[in-house]
Coordinates of C-alpha atoms and ligand atoms in Angstrom, one line a residue:
X1 CA -118.7 187.0 -148.4
X2 CA -117.9 190.0 -150.6
X3 CA -114.4 191.3 -150.2
X4 CA -112.9 194.7 -150.9
X5 CA -110.8 194.8 -154.0
X6 CA -108.2 197.2 -155.3
X7 CA -111.0 199.1 -157.2
X8 CA -112.5 200.0 -153.8
X9 CA -109.5 202.1 -152.6
X10 CA -107.7 205.2 -153.7
X11 CA -104.0 204.3 -154.3
X12 CA -102.8 207.7 -155.4
X13 CA -99.7 208.8 -153.6
X14 CA -99.8 205.8 -151.4
X15 CA -97.2 203.2 -150.7
X16 CA -99.0 200.1 -151.8
X17 CA -97.7 196.7 -150.5
X18 CA -98.5 194.1 -153.2
X19 CA -98.2 190.4 -152.2
X20 CA -98.0 188.5 -155.5
X21 CA -97.2 184.9 -156.4
X22 CA -93.9 185.0 -158.3
X23 CA -93.1 181.4 -157.3
X24 CA -92.0 180.7 -160.9
X25 CA -90.1 177.6 -162.0
X26 CA -86.4 178.2 -162.5
X27 CA -84.0 176.0 -164.5
X28 CA -80.3 176.8 -164.2
X29 CA -81.2 180.2 -162.9
X30 CA -83.5 181.0 -165.8
X31 CA -87.3 181.4 -165.6
X32 CA -88.7 178.4 -167.5
X33 CA -92.4 179.6 -167.2
X34 CA -93.2 183.3 -166.8
X35 CA -97.0 182.8 -166.5
X36 CA -97.2 183.9 -162.9
X37 CA -95.4 187.1 -163.7
X38 CA -97.7 187.9 -166.7
X39 CA -100.8 187.1 -164.5
X40 CA -99.7 189.6 -161.8
X41 CA -99.3 192.5 -164.3
X42 CA -102.9 193.8 -164.2
X43 CA -102.8 194.4 -160.5
X44 CA -99.3 196.0 -160.5
X45 CA -100.2 198.1 -163.6
X46 CA -103.4 199.3 -162.0
X47 CA -101.5 200.6 -159.0
X48 CA -98.9 202.4 -161.1
X49 CA -101.4 203.9 -163.5
X50 CA -103.5 205.2 -160.6
X51 CA -100.5 207.0 -159.1
X52 CA -99.6 204.5 -156.4
X53 CA -96.1 203.5 -155.3
X54 CA -95.8 199.8 -155.8
X55 CA -93.8 197.7 -153.3
X56 CA -94.0 194.2 -154.7
X57 CA -93.0 191.0 -152.9
X58 CA -93.3 187.2 -153.1
X59 CA -91.9 183.9 -151.9
X60 CA -89.9 181.7 -154.2
X61 CA -89.2 178.1 -153.6
X62 CA -88.1 176.9 -150.1
X63 CA -85.3 178.4 -148.1
X64 CA -84.0 176.0 -145.5
X65 CA -80.3 177.0 -145.3
X66 CA -77.9 179.7 -146.5
X67 CA -77.1 177.7 -149.7
X68 CA -80.8 178.0 -150.8
X69 CA -80.6 181.7 -151.0
X70 CA -78.6 182.1 -154.2
X71 CA -80.9 179.8 -156.2
X72 CA -84.0 181.3 -154.9
X73 CA -83.3 185.0 -155.4
X74 CA -86.1 187.1 -156.9
X75 CA -83.6 189.3 -158.8
X76 CA -84.2 187.5 -162.2
X77 CA -87.9 187.9 -161.6
X78 CA -87.5 191.6 -161.0
X79 CA -85.7 191.9 -164.2
X80 CA -88.4 190.1 -166.1
X81 CA -91.1 192.2 -164.5
X82 CA -89.2 195.3 -165.5
X83 CA -89.3 194.1 -169.2
X84 CA -93.0 193.4 -169.0
X85 CA -93.8 196.8 -167.4
X86 CA -91.3 198.6 -169.7
X87 CA -90.3 200.4 -166.6
X88 CA -87.5 200.4 -164.1
X89 CA -88.0 198.0 -161.2
X90 CA -85.7 198.7 -158.3
X91 CA -84.7 195.4 -156.8
X92 CA -83.8 195.5 -153.1
X93 CA -81.8 192.3 -152.3
X94 CA -82.9 192.1 -148.6
X95 CA -86.2 191.6 -146.8
X96 CA -85.7 194.2 -144.1
X97 CA -83.4 197.0 -142.8
X98 CA -82.2 200.4 -143.8
X99 CA -81.5 199.6 -147.5
X100 CA -85.2 198.5 -147.9
X101 CA -86.6 201.4 -145.9
X102 CA -84.5 204.0 -147.8
X103 CA -85.6 202.5 -151.1
X104 CA -89.3 202.7 -150.0
X105 CA -88.9 206.4 -149.0
X106 CA -87.3 207.3 -152.3
X107 CA -90.1 205.7 -154.3
X108 CA -92.3 208.2 -156.2
X109 CA -95.8 207.9 -157.5
X110 CA -96.0 205.4 -160.4
X111 CA -92.7 203.8 -159.5
X112 CA -92.1 200.2 -158.4
X113 CA -89.7 198.3 -156.2
X114 CA -89.4 194.7 -155.4
X115 CA -87.7 193.2 -152.4
X116 CA -86.1 189.8 -151.9
X117 CA -87.8 186.5 -151.4
X118 CA -90.0 186.6 -148.3
X119 CA -88.9 183.1 -147.3
X120 CA -85.3 184.3 -146.7
X121 CA -86.9 185.1 -143.4
X122 CA -87.5 181.4 -142.8
X123 CA -83.8 180.9 -142.1
X124 CA -84.4 182.7 -138.9
X125 CA -87.0 180.5 -137.2
X126 CA -89.5 180.3 -140.1
X127 CA -90.6 183.9 -139.5
X128 CA -92.4 184.2 -142.8
X129 CA -94.0 180.8 -143.0
X130 CA -95.0 180.6 -139.3
X131 CA -96.4 184.2 -139.4
X132 CA -94.0 185.7 -136.9
X133 CA -96.1 188.7 -135.6
X134 CA -93.1 191.0 -135.4
X135 CA -92.3 190.4 -139.1
X136 CA -95.8 191.1 -140.4
X137 CA -95.9 194.2 -138.4
X138 CA -92.5 195.3 -139.8
X139 CA -93.6 194.8 -143.4
X140 CA -96.9 196.5 -142.7
X141 CA -95.0 199.5 -141.5
X142 CA -93.4 200.0 -144.9
X143 CA -96.7 200.7 -146.6
X144 CA -100.0 202.6 -146.4
X145 CA -102.3 199.9 -147.8
X146 CA -102.0 196.2 -148.6
X147 CA -103.1 194.4 -151.7
X148 CA -103.1 190.6 -151.5
X149 CA -103.0 189.0 -154.9
X150 CA -101.3 185.7 -154.0
X151 CA -103.9 182.9 -154.2
X152 CA -101.4 180.1 -154.3
X153 CA -100.4 180.7 -150.7
X154 CA -103.9 181.8 -149.4
X155 CA -104.4 178.5 -147.6
X156 CA -101.4 179.3 -145.3
X157 CA -101.2 182.0 -142.8
X158 CA -97.8 183.7 -143.4
X159 CA -96.3 187.0 -142.3
X160 CA -96.6 188.2 -145.9
X161 CA -100.3 187.8 -146.0
X162 CA -102.2 187.7 -142.7
X163 CA -99.3 189.2 -140.7
X164 CA -99.3 192.3 -142.8
X165 CA -103.1 192.5 -142.9
X166 CA -103.3 192.4 -139.1
X167 CA -101.1 195.5 -138.9
X168 CA -102.4 197.8 -141.6
X169 CA -105.5 199.9 -142.0
X170 CA -106.7 198.5 -145.3
X171 CA -106.3 195.1 -146.9
X172 CA -107.9 194.5 -150.4
X173 CA -107.8 191.8 -153.0
X174 CA -105.9 192.2 -156.3
X175 CA -107.5 191.1 -159.5
X176 CA -106.2 187.5 -159.4
X177 CA -107.4 186.9 -155.9
X178 CA -110.7 188.6 -156.8
X179 CA -111.2 186.2 -159.6
X180 CA -110.6 183.2 -157.4
X181 CA -113.0 184.5 -154.8
X182 CA -115.7 185.3 -157.4
X183 CA -115.4 182.0 -159.2
X184 CA -114.7 179.4 -156.6
X185 CA -116.1 181.2 -153.5
X186 CA -119.1 182.6 -155.4
X187 CA -119.9 179.3 -157.0
X188 CA -119.8 177.3 -153.8
X189 CA -121.9 179.9 -152.0
X190 CA -124.5 180.3 -154.7
X191 CA -124.3 178.0 -157.7
X192 CA -126.5 178.1 -160.7
X193 CA -128.1 174.7 -161.1
X194 CA -127.8 172.0 -162.2
X195 CA -124.4 172.0 -160.6
X196 CA -122.2 169.1 -161.7
X197 CA -119.0 168.3 -159.9
X198 CA -116.4 166.1 -161.6
X199 CA -113.8 164.6 -159.4
X200 CA -110.9 162.4 -160.5
X201 CA -107.2 162.1 -159.9
X202 CA -105.2 159.4 -158.3
X203 CA -106.3 159.0 -154.7
X204 CA -109.5 159.2 -152.7
X205 CA -107.4 160.1 -149.7
X206 CA -106.4 163.4 -151.3
X207 CA -109.9 164.3 -152.1
X208 CA -112.1 163.1 -149.2
X209 CA -113.0 166.5 -148.0
X210 CA -113.7 167.8 -151.5
X211 CA -116.1 164.9 -152.1
X212 CA -117.8 165.5 -148.8
X213 CA -118.1 169.2 -149.4
X214 CA -119.3 169.0 -153.0
X215 CA -121.8 166.2 -152.1
X216 CA -123.5 168.9 -149.9
X217 CA -123.6 171.5 -152.7
X218 CA -123.7 169.9 -156.1
X219 CA -126.6 168.1 -157.8
X220 CA -124.3 165.4 -159.3
X221 CA -120.9 164.3 -158.2
X222 CA -119.1 162.4 -161.0
X223 CA -116.2 160.3 -159.9
X224 CA -113.5 159.0 -162.3
X225 CA -109.8 158.5 -162.4
X226 CA -107.8 156.3 -160.1
X227 CA -110.0 157.0 -157.1
X228 CA -113.1 155.5 -158.7
X229 CA -111.7 152.0 -158.1
X230 CA -112.0 152.4 -154.3
X231 CA -115.6 153.1 -154.9
X232 CA -116.1 150.2 -157.3
X233 CA -114.5 148.0 -154.7
X234 CA -117.0 149.4 -152.1
X235 CA -119.8 148.4 -154.5
X236 CA -118.5 144.8 -154.5
X237 CA -116.6 144.7 -157.8
X238 CA -113.1 143.3 -158.3
X239 CA -110.8 145.9 -159.6
X240 CA -107.7 143.8 -160.7
X241 CA -104.5 145.8 -160.5
X242 CA -106.2 149.2 -160.5
X243 CA -105.3 151.9 -158.0
X244 CA -107.1 150.8 -154.8
X245 CA -106.9 152.3 -151.3
X246 CA -108.1 149.3 -149.2
X247 CA -108.2 151.5 -146.1
X248 CA -110.7 153.8 -147.7
X249 CA -113.2 151.2 -148.9
X250 CA -115.4 151.6 -145.8
X251 CA -115.3 155.4 -146.2
X252 CA -116.3 155.0 -149.9
X253 CA -119.3 152.9 -148.8
X254 CA -120.4 155.5 -146.4
X255 CA -120.0 158.3 -149.0
X256 CA -122.1 156.2 -151.5
X257 CA -124.8 155.8 -148.8
X258 CA -125.0 159.5 -147.9
X259 CA -124.8 160.5 -151.6
X260 CA -128.2 159.1 -152.1
X261 CA -127.8 158.6 -155.8
X262 CA -125.8 161.8 -156.4
X263 CA -122.6 160.0 -157.1
X264 CA -122.0 158.7 -160.7
X265 CA -119.2 156.3 -161.4
X266 CA -120.2 154.8 -164.8
X267 CA -119.9 151.2 -165.7
X268 CA -116.9 150.6 -168.0
X269 CA -113.2 151.4 -168.1
X270 CA -110.2 151.2 -170.4
X271 CA -107.6 148.9 -168.9
X272 CA -104.0 148.0 -169.5
X273 CA -101.8 145.2 -168.2
X274 CA -99.1 147.6 -166.9
X275 CA -98.8 151.2 -165.9
X276 CA -97.1 151.9 -169.2
X277 CA -97.9 154.3 -172.1
X278 CA -97.7 151.4 -174.6
X279 CA -99.6 148.8 -172.7
X280 CA -102.4 147.1 -174.7
X281 CA -105.7 148.9 -174.3
X282 CA -108.9 147.0 -173.6
X283 CA -112.4 148.1 -172.7
X284 CA -114.0 146.3 -169.8
X285 CA -117.3 146.3 -168.1
X286 CA -116.9 147.2 -164.4
X287 CA -118.0 143.7 -163.4
X288 CA -115.4 142.0 -165.4
X289 CA -111.9 143.6 -164.9
X290 CA -109.4 140.7 -165.2
X291 CA -107.1 140.2 -162.3
X292 CA -104.0 141.1 -164.2
X293 CA -105.4 144.4 -165.6
X294 CA -105.7 147.9 -164.3
X295 CA -108.2 150.7 -165.1
X296 CA -106.4 153.6 -166.7
X297 CA -109.2 155.6 -168.2
X298 CA -113.0 155.9 -168.1
X299 CA -114.7 153.7 -170.7
X300 CA -116.8 155.0 -173.7
X301 CA -120.2 154.3 -172.1
X302 CA -119.1 156.0 -168.9
X303 CA -117.9 159.0 -170.9
X304 CA -121.2 159.3 -172.6
X305 CA -123.1 159.0 -169.3
X306 CA -121.0 161.7 -167.7
X307 CA -121.4 163.9 -170.8
X308 CA -125.2 163.6 -170.6
X309 CA -125.1 165.3 -167.2
X310 CA -122.6 167.9 -168.2
X311 CA -124.6 169.0 -171.3
X312 CA -127.4 170.3 -169.1
X313 CA -125.3 171.8 -166.4
X314 CA -125.2 175.5 -165.5
X315 CA -122.2 175.1 -163.2
X316 CA -119.3 172.6 -163.6
X317 CA -116.5 172.3 -161.1
X318 CA -113.8 169.9 -162.1
X319 CA -110.9 168.7 -160.0
X320 CA -108.7 165.7 -161.1
X321 CA -108.1 164.0 -164.4
X322 CA -110.4 161.0 -165.3
X323 CA -107.6 158.8 -166.5
X324 CA -103.8 158.7 -166.9
X325 CA -104.0 161.6 -169.4
X326 CA -100.1 161.7 -169.5
X327 CA -100.3 158.5 -171.6
X328 CA -101.9 159.6 -175.0
X329 CA -103.6 156.2 -175.2
X330 CA -105.5 156.8 -172.0
X331 CA -106.2 160.5 -172.3
X332 CA -109.4 160.0 -174.4
X333 CA -111.8 160.2 -171.5
X334 CA -110.3 163.3 -169.9
X335 CA -110.1 164.9 -173.3
X336 CA -113.6 164.2 -174.3
X337 CA -115.0 165.5 -171.0
X338 CA -112.8 168.6 -171.3
X339 CA -114.3 169.2 -174.8
X340 CA -117.8 168.7 -173.6
X341 CA -117.3 171.2 -170.8
X342 CA -115.8 173.7 -173.3
X343 CA -118.8 173.2 -175.5
X344 CA -121.2 174.5 -172.9
X345 CA -119.1 177.6 -172.1
X346 CA -121.9 180.0 -173.1
X347 CA -124.5 178.4 -170.9
X348 CA -122.5 177.6 -167.8
X349 CA -119.9 178.7 -165.3
X350 CA -117.1 176.2 -165.7
X351 CA -114.2 176.0 -163.3
X352 CA -111.1 173.8 -163.0
X353 CA -109.3 173.6 -159.7
X354 CA -106.3 171.3 -159.6
X355 CA -102.8 171.4 -161.0
X356 CA -102.9 168.3 -163.1
X357 CA -106.4 168.9 -164.4
X358 CA -105.3 172.4 -165.5
X359 CA -102.2 170.9 -167.1
X360 CA -104.4 168.4 -169.0
X361 CA -106.7 171.0 -170.4
X362 CA -103.7 173.1 -171.4
X363 CA -102.2 170.1 -173.1
X364 CA -105.5 169.6 -175.1
X365 CA -105.4 173.3 -176.0
X366 CA -108.8 173.8 -174.5
X367 CA -107.9 176.4 -171.8
X368 CA -110.0 179.2 -173.4
X369 CA -113.1 177.0 -173.2
X370 CA -113.3 177.4 -169.4
X371 CA -114.7 180.3 -167.4
X372 CA -111.9 179.9 -164.8
X373 CA -108.8 177.8 -164.3
X374 CA -107.7 178.2 -160.8
X375 CA -104.0 178.9 -160.3
X376 CA -103.5 177.5 -156.8
X377 CA -103.0 173.7 -156.4
X378 CA -103.2 173.3 -152.6
X379 CA -105.2 176.5 -152.2
X380 CA -107.9 175.5 -154.7
X381 CA -108.2 172.1 -153.1
X382 CA -108.8 173.6 -149.6
X383 CA -111.2 176.2 -151.1
X384 CA -113.2 173.4 -152.7
X385 CA -113.2 171.6 -149.4
X386 CA -115.2 174.5 -148.0
X387 CA -112.4 175.7 -145.8
X388 CA -111.8 179.4 -144.9
X389 CA -108.5 180.4 -146.4
X390 CA -106.6 182.7 -144.1
X391 CA -105.2 184.7 -147.1
X392 CA -108.8 185.5 -148.2
X393 CA -110.2 185.9 -144.7
X394 CA -107.7 188.6 -144.0
X395 CA -109.0 190.8 -146.8
X396 CA -111.4 193.5 -145.6
X397 CA -115.1 192.8 -146.1
X398 CA -116.9 195.1 -148.5
Ligands
ADP401 P1 -105.2 167.5 -159.6 O1 -103.7 167.9 -159.6 O2 -105.9 168.0 -160.8 O3 -105.9 167.7 -158.4 P2 -104.5 164.8 -158.9 O4 -103.1 165.2 -158.5 O5 -105.4 164.4 -157.8 O6 -105.2 165.9 -159.8 O7 -104.3 163.5 -159.8 C1 -103.7 163.5 -161.0 C2 -103.1 162.2 -161.4 O8 -104.0 161.2 -161.3 C3 -102.5 162.2 -162.8 O9 -101.1 162.2 -162.8 C4 -103.2 161.0 -163.5 O10 -102.2 160.2 -164.2 C5 -103.6 160.2 -162.2 N1 -104.7 159.2 -162.6 C6 -105.9 159.5 -163.1 N2 -106.6 158.4 -163.4 C7 -105.8 157.3 -163.0 C8 -105.9 155.9 -163.0 N3 -107.0 155.3 -163.4 N4 -104.9 155.2 -162.5 C9 -103.8 155.8 -162.0 N5 -103.6 157.1 -162.0 C10 -104.6 157.9 -162.5
MG402 MG1 -102.0 167.0 -158.7

């Protein structure tokens, strides 16, 4: 369903609450990857350039006791944001109270303030994470309109997303959330065909609902990576020391049955004797994996088969590496598939959802070859499962 975005509202002179995802990695108190700050800039700048008063907030890490506060303060992030905006960012070191309210009242058009980590409220009965209604109402009272731009937490109902939305007149999506809605939501709703889904990663159990949902929508469901072996077992093959979830073999059989030929697994794998980057690499047909070997990458024939489907696709959704790409020796399959998808960029919508798959593509330097690389790990997975994400649902319909 189409959602209102920041372009659909007038922010001039308004106090604009902006929920961003500034959950950046910190090492010894320093930001080790500022990507999330950079990605939030378009939304914040848009508000400032259009005369809005930006009140920016986010969670950072987990806050379980008092001692977690110091290492999860957003103050360093506010400083970095200020550098990127080339503008003063007033940092308010609390999440509620007079100091915050006064700072909001002092804010002028085109100015920005940031308040402290929303999860500081978790020290008091998980008020943020459990969506305490009083907290959402309080934060909503600080602003005139609400912009949600935090996709990474959209699969959880928190005070800082649905809590605010329930208590404010207008809730719209920022540019990042809009992109996720358009690409993932739009594709699942109305894909261009042929639609090829590629699923990999370690475990079937992590991806059951994704497989089930994509089987309903996609024309082909390619399965590789560690989870393929549970399917091979379900087909009657011996998989040696490969990753195997015995308790999911029956489910795999069922999925193969309902898939009606839609699932492609290929018929060869690269194996090693140990889960070790330097283990000797062999190529094996799927019906002859030795007992003391494990499958660590898709084989060359399987790669070619998968690529034959990808080449004609108009939509590709990829979740999960096809082998242990962290070991250079077993990254070949994942890399080749990534390259093939990048090659069809002009003819197809190509989407990656999944933290490790995104990391793999970035490691190969192919990130520009994709239409969209989703930024939320858990959130993208739940979106691909076909679930309604509370952080998206709470945005006003267009
Ligand atoms: P994503 O984060 O993209 O959703 P997952 O977390 O499901 O992906 O899976 C990623 C992991 O799966 C990687 O660390 C990779 O090494 C592992 N993996 C892929 N293929 C295999 C395999 N054949 N055996 C063991 N692990 C594998
Ligand atoms: Mg992962």
